[in-house]
Structure formats: C-alpha cells, structure tokens
Short mmCIF file of C-alpha atoms in Angstrom, two decimals:
data_model
loop_
_atom_site.label_atom_id
_atom_site.label_comp_id
_atom_site.label_asym_id
_atom_site.label_seq_id
_atom_site.Cartn_x
_atom_site.Cartn_y
_atom_site.Cartn_z
CA UNK A 1 23.89 75.66 188.73
CA UNK A 2 20.46 74.03 188.22
CA UNK A 3 18.75 70.86 188.93
CA UNK A 4 16.19 68.66 188.14
CA UNK A 5 15.75 66.58 191.26
CA UNK A 6 16.94 68.67 194.09
CA UNK A 7 16.92 72.32 194.99
CA UNK A 8 19.56 74.27 197.20
CA UNK A 9 19.23 77.72 199.39
CA UNK A 10 21.69 79.23 201.27
CA UNK A 11 20.41 81.22 203.94
CA UNK A 12 23.48 83.45 205.18
CA UNK A 13 25.48 80.49 206.42
CA UNK A 14 23.67 77.76 206.29
CA UNK A 15 22.79 76.06 202.72
CA UNK A 16 19.42 74.05 202.99
CA UNK A 17 19.61 71.24 199.90
CA UNK A 18 15.82 69.88 199.72
CA UNK A 19 15.16 66.54 197.75
CA UNK A 20 12.19 67.45 195.06
CA UNK A 21 10.56 64.54 193.75
CA UNK A 22 7.61 64.53 196.08
CA UNK A 23 5.40 62.78 193.36
CA UNK A 24 7.73 60.01 193.68
CA UNK A 25 8.44 59.84 197.62
CA UNK A 26 11.50 61.33 197.20
CA UNK A 27 13.07 58.51 196.03
CA UNK A 28 16.63 58.05 195.36
CA UNK A 29 17.51 58.05 191.40
CA UNK A 30 21.24 58.31 189.59
CA UNK A 31 20.19 61.88 188.47
CA UNK A 32 19.21 63.16 192.36
CA UNK A 33 22.25 61.11 193.58
CA UNK A 34 24.98 63.25 190.93
CA UNK A 35 23.08 66.11 192.08
CA UNK A 36 23.86 65.44 195.68
CA UNK A 37 26.98 64.87 195.08
CA UNK A 38 27.59 68.38 192.63
CA UNK A 39 26.10 70.66 195.56
CA UNK A 40 28.34 69.00 198.30
CA UNK A 41 31.42 69.80 195.70
CA UNK A 42 30.05 73.37 195.89
CA UNK A 43 28.81 73.85 199.45
CA UNK A 44 32.69 72.31 200.36
CA UNK A 45 34.41 74.93 199.20
CA UNK A 46 32.06 77.36 199.76
CA UNK A 47 33.86 79.13 202.99
CA UNK A 48 30.08 81.17 203.74
CA UNK A 49 28.72 78.34 204.49
CA UNK A 50 29.10 76.58 207.55
CA UNK A 51 26.28 74.00 207.99
CA UNK A 52 24.21 72.32 205.82
CA UNK A 53 20.50 70.97 205.80
CA UNK A 54 18.72 68.10 204.08
CA UNK A 55 15.18 67.94 203.91
CA UNK A 56 12.35 66.83 201.39
CA UNK A 57 9.41 68.52 199.96
CA UNK A 58 6.06 66.79 200.46
CA UNK A 59 5.08 63.77 202.67
CA UNK A 60 8.34 62.21 202.53
CA UNK A 61 12.27 62.61 203.55
CA UNK A 62 12.96 60.04 201.37
CA UNK A 63 11.44 56.57 200.65
CA UNK A 64 14.62 54.65 199.43
CA UNK A 65 15.45 53.96 195.54
CA UNK A 66 14.16 54.28 193.05
CA UNK A 67 13.11 50.64 192.03
CA UNK A 68 11.21 51.60 189.10
CA UNK A 69 14.51 52.91 187.10
CA UNK A 70 16.25 49.38 188.09
CA UNK A 71 13.25 47.41 186.82
CA UNK A 72 14.16 49.41 183.53
CA UNK A 73 16.99 47.80 182.52
CA UNK A 74 16.78 44.16 180.75
CA UNK A 75 17.48 41.50 182.75
CA UNK A 76 21.12 40.56 181.72
CA UNK A 77 21.85 44.32 182.84
CA UNK A 78 20.22 44.58 185.71
CA UNK A 79 22.62 43.26 188.47
CA UNK A 80 25.39 45.09 187.30
CA UNK A 81 23.71 47.95 187.52
CA UNK A 82 21.71 47.64 190.60
CA UNK A 83 25.57 46.88 191.86
CA UNK A 84 26.82 50.74 189.83
CA UNK A 85 23.44 51.61 191.29
CA UNK A 86 24.78 50.69 195.20
CA UNK A 87 27.76 51.51 195.35
CA UNK A 88 27.34 55.31 194.19
CA UNK A 89 24.66 55.60 196.64
CA UNK A 90 27.01 53.85 199.32
CA UNK A 91 29.78 56.71 198.02
CA UNK A 92 26.99 59.59 198.59
CA UNK A 93 25.77 58.29 202.27
CA UNK A 94 29.62 58.05 203.54
CA UNK A 95 30.67 61.21 201.95
CA UNK A 96 27.88 63.29 204.05
CA UNK A 97 28.88 60.81 207.23
CA UNK A 98 32.75 62.51 206.72
CA UNK A 99 31.88 66.10 205.26
CA UNK A 100 34.07 68.73 206.78
CA UNK A 101 30.87 70.57 207.58
CA UNK A 102 27.84 69.51 210.17
CA UNK A 103 24.69 68.32 208.13
CA UNK A 104 21.91 68.41 209.75
CA UNK A 105 18.73 65.92 208.79
CA UNK A 106 14.99 67.53 209.01
CA UNK A 107 13.16 64.72 208.92
CA UNK A 108 9.50 65.94 207.20
CA UNK A 109 7.94 62.49 206.52
CA UNK A 110 8.50 58.87 205.51
CA UNK A 111 12.18 57.94 205.88
CA UNK A 112 12.73 54.21 205.06
CA UNK A 113 15.07 51.98 202.80
CA UNK A 114 17.81 53.94 201.23
CA UNK A 115 16.04 57.28 202.84
CA UNK A 116 17.00 55.82 206.60
CA UNK A 117 20.18 55.04 205.02
CA UNK A 118 20.75 58.84 204.07
CA UNK A 119 19.40 59.50 207.31
CA UNK A 120 21.95 57.70 208.93
CA UNK A 121 25.24 60.04 207.66
CA UNK A 122 23.62 63.07 208.43
CA UNK A 123 24.90 64.25 212.25
CA UNK A 124 22.06 65.72 213.69
CA UNK A 125 18.32 64.43 213.26
CA UNK A 126 15.46 66.76 213.70
CA UNK A 127 12.39 65.08 212.72
CA UNK A 128 8.72 66.78 212.25
CA UNK A 129 6.45 64.72 215.14
CA UNK A 130 3.81 63.03 211.93
CA UNK A 131 7.26 61.46 210.66
CA UNK A 132 7.79 57.91 210.39
CA UNK A 133 11.08 55.64 209.93
CA UNK A 134 12.11 52.44 209.25
CA UNK A 135 14.06 49.88 206.95
CA UNK A 136 11.49 48.18 204.50
CA UNK A 137 14.34 46.19 202.47
CA UNK A 138 12.76 42.66 204.21
CA UNK A 139 8.99 44.01 202.00
CA UNK A 140 10.07 43.08 199.72
CA UNK A 141 12.87 40.60 199.96
CA UNK A 142 15.85 43.02 199.52
CA UNK A 143 19.01 43.44 201.64
CA UNK A 144 20.09 47.19 202.26
CA UNK A 145 23.03 48.16 200.01
CA UNK A 146 23.90 51.74 201.32
CA UNK A 147 25.37 50.96 204.54
CA UNK A 148 22.57 50.39 207.02
CA UNK A 149 24.09 47.42 208.34
CA UNK A 150 26.91 49.00 209.23
CA UNK A 151 26.11 52.21 210.52
CA UNK A 152 22.11 51.51 212.70
CA UNK A 153 23.81 49.48 214.99
CA UNK A 154 26.23 51.83 215.69
CA UNK A 155 23.39 54.50 215.78
CA UNK A 156 20.21 52.77 217.27
CA UNK A 157 22.14 49.98 218.99
CA UNK A 158 22.37 46.22 217.90
CA UNK A 159 18.52 44.48 219.30
CA UNK A 160 17.08 48.29 217.80
CA UNK A 161 18.59 47.59 214.65
CA UNK A 162 17.52 43.84 214.42
CA UNK A 163 13.90 44.57 214.88
CA UNK A 164 13.50 47.67 212.39
CA UNK A 165 15.29 45.42 209.29
CA UNK A 166 13.71 41.81 210.06
CA UNK A 167 10.19 43.19 210.61
CA UNK A 168 10.65 45.81 208.09
CA UNK A 169 7.98 47.98 209.91
CA UNK A 170 7.18 51.71 209.54
CA UNK A 171 7.23 53.57 212.92
CA UNK A 172 6.43 56.17 214.26
CA UNK A 173 9.80 58.57 214.79
CA UNK A 174 8.09 58.96 218.78
CA UNK A 175 9.06 54.98 218.57
CA UNK A 176 11.56 54.44 221.59
CA UNK A 177 13.43 52.67 219.01
CA UNK A 178 14.68 56.12 217.70
CA UNK A 179 15.67 57.91 220.72
CA UNK A 180 19.35 57.40 220.19
CA UNK A 181 19.44 58.94 216.40
CA UNK A 182 16.72 61.47 216.52
CA UNK A 183 17.72 64.41 219.03
CA UNK A 184 14.46 66.76 218.75
CA UNK A 185 10.72 66.09 217.75
CA UNK A 186 9.06 69.00 217.42
CA UNK A 187 5.26 69.87 215.71
CA UNK A 188 5.37 69.59 211.50
CA UNK A 189 4.85 73.30 211.58
CA UNK A 190 7.51 73.97 213.79
CA UNK A 191 10.26 71.84 211.67
CA UNK A 192 11.73 74.47 209.41
CA UNK A 193 11.86 76.87 212.40
CA UNK A 194 13.81 74.43 214.48
CA UNK A 195 15.78 73.68 212.08
CA UNK A 196 17.29 77.08 211.83
CA UNK A 197 17.36 77.39 215.05
CA UNK A 198 19.61 74.61 215.73
CA UNK A 199 21.76 75.32 211.93
CA UNK A 200 22.63 78.73 212.92
CA UNK A 201 23.66 77.64 216.44
CA UNK A 202 26.22 75.43 214.76
CA UNK A 203 27.32 78.29 212.03
CA UNK A 204 28.21 80.53 214.80
CA UNK A 205 30.75 78.19 216.26
CA UNK A 206 34.63 77.31 214.67
CA UNK A 207 34.40 75.94 211.52
CA UNK A 208 37.55 74.11 212.14
CA UNK A 209 36.60 73.43 215.93
CA UNK A 210 33.54 71.51 214.71
CA UNK A 211 35.54 69.37 211.86
CA UNK A 212 37.95 68.19 214.12
CA UNK A 213 34.85 67.14 216.91
CA UNK A 214 33.33 65.46 214.28
CA UNK A 215 36.33 63.52 212.61
CA UNK A 216 37.10 62.50 216.41
CA UNK A 217 33.18 61.20 217.48
CA UNK A 218 32.92 59.59 213.65
CA UNK A 219 36.16 57.78 214.53
CA UNK A 220 36.27 56.88 218.25
CA UNK A 221 33.59 53.95 217.34
CA UNK A 222 36.31 51.94 215.55
CA UNK A 223 38.88 52.45 218.41
CA UNK A 224 39.91 51.42 221.57
CA UNK A 225 38.68 53.67 224.32
CA UNK A 226 43.10 54.37 224.96
CA UNK A 227 43.24 55.28 221.09
CA UNK A 228 40.67 57.66 221.70
CA UNK A 229 41.98 59.49 224.24
CA UNK A 230 45.53 59.53 222.04
CA UNK A 231 43.26 61.01 218.89
CA UNK A 232 41.84 63.61 221.00
CA UNK A 233 45.47 64.96 222.55
CA UNK A 234 46.89 64.97 219.22
CA UNK A 235 44.26 66.87 217.32
CA UNK A 236 44.71 69.33 220.28
CA UNK A 237 48.21 69.91 219.73
CA UNK A 238 47.39 70.47 216.01
CA UNK A 239 44.44 72.50 216.61
CA UNK A 240 46.09 74.53 219.83
CA UNK A 241 47.94 76.95 216.86
CA UNK A 242 45.21 77.61 214.83
CA UNK A 243 43.57 81.24 214.84
CA UNK A 244 40.12 79.77 215.99
CA UNK A 245 41.23 78.33 219.00
CA UNK A 246 43.19 81.44 219.90
CA UNK A 247 40.30 83.67 219.42
CA UNK A 248 38.05 81.27 221.25
CA UNK A 249 39.99 81.75 224.66
CA UNK A 250 41.00 85.89 224.20
CA UNK A 251 37.06 85.78 223.71
CA UNK A 252 36.36 84.50 226.91
CA UNK A 253 39.07 86.59 228.77
CA UNK A 254 37.35 89.62 226.86
CA UNK A 255 34.01 88.63 227.59
CA UNK A 256 33.23 88.93 224.17
CA UNK A 257 31.36 87.10 220.88
CA UNK A 258 34.48 85.13 219.05
CA UNK A 259 34.68 85.87 215.83
CA UNK A 260 35.88 82.51 214.07
CA UNK A 261 37.64 82.32 210.48
CA UNK A 262 37.72 78.69 210.32
CA UNK A 263 41.57 79.32 210.35
#
C-alpha cells in the first residue's frame, strides 16, 4: 500500500505512522485523513501489530486543518465542504480513540487546533521537550470541529481547557496545564528511543487484555462509579475464559514470561 502524505513502517510488533507534509506543518488534508483511515484498516486486522505510534515529520506534529484547501472552494460550496471535512476529521479522531490497539503519540513539535484534537484521541502522549501545544481556533475566529470541546475538558480539566481555547496560546509542552495529558517529556534527540521503549513494553502485554482495559477506561468517564465498577466485573467474567488470562496466570505460577496470543 502506497501513500502520498503519510508513511507506514512496521518495527516488529509496533507500527509507526508518520505524517509526511513537513512543509505544511503536517496540516490535515482530505488525502491525509483518507490515508490515515486506510492505514488503520490495514493495521487493525494485522495480528502481528500490537501497538501503533503516530508522529510527524519536521518541526510539527500537526498544525491543524489545511485551511488552504477549504478556502479554494467557491463561496457557494464552502460551508457544505467544510462541514464534510469536519465530519471526516471527527470520525477519524473518534476511531483513533476507540481503536482496539494502543496508540501512542510521539509529539515531535507543534500540535495545535486539529493537531491537538488528533493528539487528544491518542492513548499515551510522549513529547519532545521542544514541542509546543495549544488550541489556536480562537486566533482566527474559528470553532473546534474535531471534538476538542468534548475531549479537552475530560483530559485536561475544564479550567485548563478554557484557558487554552479562549486565549489561543501556543505553550511549551512543559507547561503545567499539559500535565494531565503528557505522560513523558524527553530531549528532542531521544524521542524515538523513548517511544520505542514504551511501545515495545505495551506490545509485550496481552492484546486482548489491553483492548478491554482501554475500552473500560474510555467508557468509565461517562458512567457513574457503581456503573463503571459493574462494567469492569462484567468484562472480567468474560475475559476469565480467554487464553491470555489463563496463560498469564500459568506464567506467574511457573515463574516464566507469558506468551500471549490476543485470544
């Protein structure tokens, strides 16, 4: 499978997806969204891939939507085409959030507007210390259209989300506002090595177990505490008969490394 605006590389059980529009700060275009979906189609069914990494080429992770393409439409078509683009972007971010395999963000540089919304859909965020994050929609009189008003308060807290959205500021990733979102900040030159280490660790776990954990955690924020606890017990009752769960118990008792199958 060939791509124009992304690249896909499999490193053992980890797949790296790189946004490849460095001269445009990896802005999201209809082609890039389509290619990201095609790559996810391929990786979702590839059992040998147990973890995904999303990153960007150049000095940006992703600087948002490509507004040049929207501005190229005749005024009579612009509203409809913008709505269509936002729906496709939103569906992609939701797919990333619900993807059955862990997705790490390796934030190599600027992530703002739609790039921040892309980031918010990922499971674990590891950033280079030179990265800058924010939500720049307010700077151009725009509204978020990829789920930021829903996800950012959940990931960062309401006060931090309001500050970032209303000011439109682009801040250093080391700013305390991002502490709830960014799990690790590393020197720029060590980003790939650090992400490889975390991704390899996730890939060694039970794929089925991590899938259930991710699903339970995502759903828990929408449930009451008793509902979330009951959901956990329900999934446990199903998972208890799986190969991976019993292999894990056997490996513990036999003092060996488990060999998970994702079943």
